[in-house]
Structure formats: C-alpha cells, structure tokens
Amino acid sequence: MKKLLNTLFVTTPDAYLALDGENIVVKKNSDILNRFPLHNLEGICTFGYTGASPALMRFCAEKNIALTFMSQSGRFLARVIGEDRGNVTLRKEQYRISDSEKRSALLGRNFITGKIFNCKWIIERATRDYPMRLDVARLKKVSASLSELLKSSRQTETLDVLRGVEGTAATQYFSVLNDLILQQKEEFIFRSRTRRPPLDHVNALLSFAYTLLAHDVSAALEAVGLDSYVGFMHRDRPGRASLALDMMEELRGIYADRVVLSLINKRMVSASGFSRKENGAVLMDAETRKQVLTAWQEKKQDSILHPYLQEKISWGLVPYAQALLLARYIRGDLDEYPPFLWK
C-alpha cells in the first residue's frame, strides 16, 4: 500500500476494502492490514480481485473520492465517482488543449524533453558502468548530440518541429542501442527500429515491452479521469490511445528498453525462443513471452525516488504519479507538467 498525492494505492491482490466510520479499512481474510482516514484522500486505486464493500463505494461517491479498480496486471476495470468529481471539467480542458496546436506543442515538448534526457542518461550510465567494454568516445558523441537536441526541444513551439526533434533524437539513440547489448551479441543484433512487423529478436522484445507500457500508461490516465485516446503530440486516430503514447515517450527508454536489455544481458531469453514467419516477422514463443511478463512485473516492484515528488515509490506506480501530475497541470494546479527525469 502506498499513499501518493492524496491517492491511496492498494497493491495487495487479495485485499478487501471496507468502511469503518470515516476510515477505509484494508483487510486480508479476517485480518486488518491497515486503515486510513478518508477525509484527506482524493482517490483510491486498488489492484486485485476481491473488491470493496457497497458502503465504502457509496461513501466515496458521496464525498467525491474516486475509487478505481484495476486488474493485477494493471488493466483498468472500472471507476466509482460521485456526480461532482470534476472529471468532465478535466476532460473538457484536456480537449481544449488538444484542439490547440500551440498549447499541444508546449505540453508535448515536456514529454519529449523527458524522453531525450532519459535516453541521454541511459547512455551516460552505460559508459560509467562498462567503460572497458564499450566505445566510450562513440557513445559520448551521441550523448552530446542528445544534449543539443534537448535544448532544441525546450525552445520548440510547433508540433511539426517537435516531431522532427523527437525523430532525430530517436535515430541518434537507436544508433547506439546495439552497443548496450553486452551478451548474446551474435543472436541479438539491433540495426534499426522496425515495427509492424518486428524483423529481429530485439525489435520483437521492444514491441512487446512498448505494448505493455502503453497498457500501463493508459490505465493510469483513465484512473485519474483523463481520456487516454485524446493526445497532444499524437493526434486523434480511431482506436489509438494517443495520450498514452504521448506520456509513455519519457518512459520508453528507462522503463521498457532497460527491461529488454536486462533480459538479453542476463540471458533470461535466448534466440531459440523466437520464430521467423514467411513475411520476415519475428515472433516470441509462449515461454519467452512469459519470461518478459515476469521481468516486467519484477521491474514494477523495484523502488525509485521520484525526481519531482521526492517520494520513494515502486516503478509500477510511476505512470500513475505522472498521470496525477498531468491532471493537476491540466486543472491549473501546476504551472507546468513535470516530466519524469531519471539519472
């Protein structure tokens, strides 16, 4: 359990939530694990299958406390909210920003600033940790290039220019991703990013990890009352969670890419777990997919100090923290959306 930005996250899968006076009680079987006063909570997010009492749901609805139910894997299931919760107002402002290309660019550049900053520090950390195994001069050159693009992203005020900066930064970063593969280098070779379909083992892993991240970010956005399908950098397209794609930009490298690199470098996956189809697509078998999912869930349990909140949280709660911060920015409670900056 973790209280974050006046939101209580209950991550114990078989916990049952009940009402005792004006307190929420977290139970497991007949044991009381914890209790929290409801008067200073804005939201409750529970991951599991046991549920909550009707009395608690009614109290939360009356007091405008959002009660969100998620599956254990992080998929959004349902949300109980009161009439005056304000999600309509929040979403209307989200739509207004999305309709304005200039406002969308000013917000979108924060996502891209986070992405470029984090990609730079993935490279910098690699040169620090493995100086004898890497071409440090080559990686430092790319890092310096990302630093210049970082400055450009902060000055950009149009979506087209911002997309150009992001594309250049992605090309620079991916040009050295293969250098960060330290084990199984003959079987896992990354030359460039290929999608729909992935054409090699690394791209197959990346595509699957990005899908998992997109689901997690979408669930987080829905949990705080935002519309995950209306984005700012990624424009509206039927069936595409555009806002989730926006927000996950800053988390791709430090979250998904690092899981993939760990799977390869720790030999948790092998080339025998992949197959190639007639059209060149490379697919994972069921066992490899299971290994990725296991590593993904383990990653969620690792702790990190949130750079803006200065609170220690699990990686699994990072998308929710960022979604809460984005909602606060859209409501006008923050002057600017703070991207997740990792070192």
mmCIF file of N, CA and C in Angstrom, residues 262-307:
data_model
loop_
_atom_site.group_PDB
_atom_site.id
_atom_site.type_symbol
_atom_site.label_atom_id
_atom_site.label_comp_id
_atom_site.label_asym_id
_atom_site.label_seq_id
_atom_site.Cartn_x
_atom_site.Cartn_y
_atom_site.Cartn_z
ATOM 1 N N SER A 262 18.100 -5.940 -20.019
ATOM 2 C CA SER A 262 18.370 -6.857 -18.902
ATOM 3 C C SER A 262 18.041 -8.293 -19.271
ATOM 4 N N LEU A 263 16.936 -8.496 -19.978
ATOM 5 C CA LEU A 263 16.552 -9.844 -20.397
ATOM 6 C C LEU A 263 17.631 -10.478 -21.269
ATOM 7 N N ILE A 264 18.203 -9.671 -22.161
ATOM 8 C CA ILE A 264 19.233 -10.194 -23.060
ATOM 9 C C ILE A 264 20.560 -10.362 -22.328
ATOM 10 N N ASN A 265 20.989 -9.339 -21.626
ATOM 11 C CA ASN A 265 22.311 -9.366 -20.990
ATOM 12 C C ASN A 265 22.396 -10.344 -19.827
ATOM 13 N N LYS A 266 21.270 -10.625 -19.191
ATOM 14 C CA LYS A 266 21.254 -11.615 -18.106
ATOM 15 C C LYS A 266 20.893 -13.012 -18.603
ATOM 16 N N ARG A 267 20.792 -13.150 -19.933
ATOM 17 C CA ARG A 267 20.489 -14.427 -20.580
ATOM 18 C C ARG A 267 19.178 -15.037 -20.078
ATOM 19 N N MET A 268 18.207 -14.180 -19.812
ATOM 20 C CA MET A 268 16.889 -14.663 -19.389
ATOM 21 C C MET A 268 16.044 -15.089 -20.587
ATOM 22 N N VAL A 269 16.422 -14.645 -21.776
ATOM 23 C CA VAL A 269 15.804 -15.093 -23.016
ATOM 24 C C VAL A 269 16.906 -15.578 -23.947
ATOM 25 N N SER A 270 16.548 -16.413 -24.899
ATOM 26 C CA SER A 270 17.518 -16.922 -25.864
ATOM 27 C C SER A 270 16.910 -16.901 -27.258
ATOM 28 N N ALA A 271 17.770 -17.005 -28.264
ATOM 29 C CA ALA A 271 17.308 -16.938 -29.648
ATOM 30 C C ALA A 271 16.364 -18.078 -29.997
ATOM 31 N N SER A 272 16.478 -19.192 -29.289
ATOM 32 C CA SER A 272 15.609 -20.346 -29.571
ATOM 33 C C SER A 272 14.147 -20.060 -29.226
ATOM 34 N N GLY A 273 13.891 -18.995 -28.499
ATOM 35 C CA GLY A 273 12.523 -18.649 -28.121
ATOM 36 C C GLY A 273 11.806 -17.781 -29.128
ATOM 37 N N PHE A 274 12.372 -17.655 -30.336
ATOM 38 C CA PHE A 274 11.783 -16.829 -31.380
ATOM 39 C C PHE A 274 11.617 -17.640 -32.656
ATOM 40 N N SER A 275 10.679 -17.246 -33.477
ATOM 41 C CA SER A 275 10.488 -17.881 -34.783
ATOM 42 C C SER A 275 10.284 -16.801 -35.834
ATOM 43 N N ARG A 276 10.640 -17.131 -37.078
ATOM 44 C CA ARG A 276 10.509 -16.172 -38.176
ATOM 45 C C ARG A 276 9.449 -16.661 -39.156
ATOM 46 N N LYS A 277 8.526 -15.785 -39.511
ATOM 47 C CA LYS A 277 7.469 -16.107 -40.446
ATOM 48 C C LYS A 277 7.899 -15.820 -41.886
ATOM 49 N N GLU A 278 7.070 -16.238 -42.831
ATOM 50 C CA GLU A 278 7.408 -16.072 -44.243
ATOM 51 C C GLU A 278 7.561 -14.606 -44.642
ATOM 52 N N ASN A 279 6.824 -13.724 -43.980
ATOM 53 C CA ASN A 279 6.915 -12.293 -44.313
ATOM 54 C C ASN A 279 8.067 -11.594 -43.600
ATOM 55 N N GLY A 280 8.897 -12.355 -42.881
ATOM 56 C CA GLY A 280 10.048 -11.793 -42.187
ATOM 57 C C GLY A 280 9.780 -11.415 -40.745
ATOM 58 N N ALA A 281 8.537 -11.466 -40.316
ATOM 59 C CA ALA A 281 8.203 -11.099 -38.945
ATOM 60 C C ALA A 281 8.811 -12.083 -37.947
ATOM 61 N N VAL A 282 9.370 -11.548 -36.870
ATOM 62 C CA VAL A 282 9.949 -12.365 -35.807
ATOM 63 C C VAL A 282 9.004 -12.349 -34.616
ATOM 64 N N LEU A 283 8.616 -13.526 -34.151
ATOM 65 C CA LEU A 283 7.651 -13.645 -33.066
ATOM 66 C C LEU A 283 8.245 -14.417 -31.901
ATOM 67 N N MET A 284 7.807 -14.091 -30.696
ATOM 68 C CA MET A 284 8.230 -14.805 -29.495
ATOM 69 C C MET A 284 7.330 -16.002 -29.271
ATOM 70 N N ASP A 285 7.898 -17.075 -28.687
ATOM 71 C CA ASP A 285 7.051 -18.195 -28.294
ATOM 72 C C ASP A 285 6.458 -17.917 -26.909
ATOM 73 N N ALA A 286 5.579 -18.814 -26.460
ATOM 74 C CA ALA A 286 4.852 -18.594 -25.208
ATOM 75 C C ALA A 286 5.792 -18.506 -24.008
ATOM 76 N N GLU A 287 6.834 -19.308 -23.982
ATOM 77 C CA GLU A 287 7.755 -19.307 -22.847
ATOM 78 C C GLU A 287 8.537 -18.000 -22.767
ATOM 79 N N THR A 288 8.977 -17.495 -23.919
ATOM 80 C CA THR A 288 9.698 -16.215 -23.935
ATOM 81 C C THR A 288 8.778 -15.079 -23.504
ATOM 82 N N ARG A 289 7.545 -15.105 -23.984
ATOM 83 C CA ARG A 289 6.586 -14.078 -23.576
ATOM 84 C C ARG A 289 6.377 -14.115 -22.061
ATOM 85 N N LYS A 290 6.344 -15.324 -21.514
ATOM 86 C CA LYS A 290 6.193 -15.467 -20.061
ATOM 87 C C LYS A 290 7.383 -14.873 -19.331
ATOM 88 N N GLN A 291 8.589 -15.079 -19.862
ATOM 89 C CA GLN A 291 9.794 -14.515 -19.245
ATOM 90 C C GLN A 291 9.743 -12.986 -19.254
ATOM 91 N N VAL A 292 9.268 -12.417 -20.357
ATOM 92 C CA VAL A 292 9.172 -10.955 -20.440
ATOM 93 C C VAL A 292 8.165 -10.432 -19.421
ATOM 94 N N LEU A 293 7.020 -11.089 -19.334
ATOM 95 C CA LEU A 293 5.995 -10.661 -18.385
ATOM 96 C C LEU A 293 6.487 -10.769 -16.945
ATOM 97 N N THR A 294 7.231 -11.827 -16.648
ATOM 98 C CA THR A 294 7.784 -11.989 -15.302
ATOM 99 C C THR A 294 8.756 -10.855 -14.977
ATOM 100 N N ALA A 295 9.649 -10.564 -15.931
ATOM 101 C CA ALA A 295 10.616 -9.479 -15.726
ATOM 102 C C ALA A 295 9.913 -8.137 -15.597
ATOM 103 N N TRP A 296 8.838 -7.960 -16.358
ATOM 104 C CA TRP A 296 8.078 -6.704 -16.310
ATOM 105 C C TRP A 296 7.457 -6.502 -14.929
ATOM 106 N N GLN A 297 6.857 -7.559 -14.395
ATOM 107 C CA GLN A 297 6.242 -7.455 -13.075
ATOM 108 C C GLN A 297 7.290 -7.248 -11.980
ATOM 109 N N GLU A 298 8.444 -7.893 -12.113
ATOM 110 C CA GLU A 298 9.526 -7.698 -11.139
ATOM 111 C C GLU A 298 10.043 -6.264 -11.188
ATOM 112 N N LYS A 299 10.126 -5.708 -12.405
ATOM 113 C CA LYS A 299 10.553 -4.315 -12.552
ATOM 114 C C LYS A 299 9.606 -3.379 -11.806
ATOM 115 N N LYS A 300 8.320 -3.676 -11.864
ATOM 116 C CA LYS A 300 7.332 -2.833 -11.198
ATOM 117 C C LYS A 300 7.524 -2.792 -9.690
ATOM 118 N N GLN A 301 8.113 -3.839 -9.139
ATOM 119 C CA GLN A 301 8.285 -3.898 -7.687
ATOM 120 C C GLN A 301 9.517 -3.135 -7.215
ATOM 121 N N ASP A 302 10.458 -2.859 -8.127
ATOM 122 C CA ASP A 302 11.667 -2.129 -7.743
ATOM 123 C C ASP A 302 11.308 -0.711 -7.315
ATOM 124 N N SER A 303 12.060 -0.184 -6.368
ATOM 125 C CA SER A 303 11.783 1.157 -5.841
ATOM 126 C C SER A 303 12.661 2.206 -6.504
ATOM 127 N N ILE A 304 12.137 3.420 -6.558
ATOM 128 C CA ILE A 304 12.890 4.542 -7.106
ATOM 129 C C ILE A 304 12.410 5.812 -6.399
ATOM 130 N N LEU A 305 13.314 6.765 -6.238
ATOM 131 C CA LEU A 305 12.942 8.065 -5.681
ATOM 132 C C LEU A 305 12.409 8.929 -6.810
ATOM 133 N N HIS A 306 11.142 9.306 -6.722
ATOM 134 C CA HIS A 306 10.560 10.122 -7.783
ATOM 135 C C HIS A 306 11.273 11.475 -7.815
ATOM 136 N N PRO A 307 11.817 11.869 -8.966
ATOM 137 C CA PRO A 307 12.655 13.078 -9.012
ATOM 138 C C PRO A 307 11.910 14.375 -8.722
#
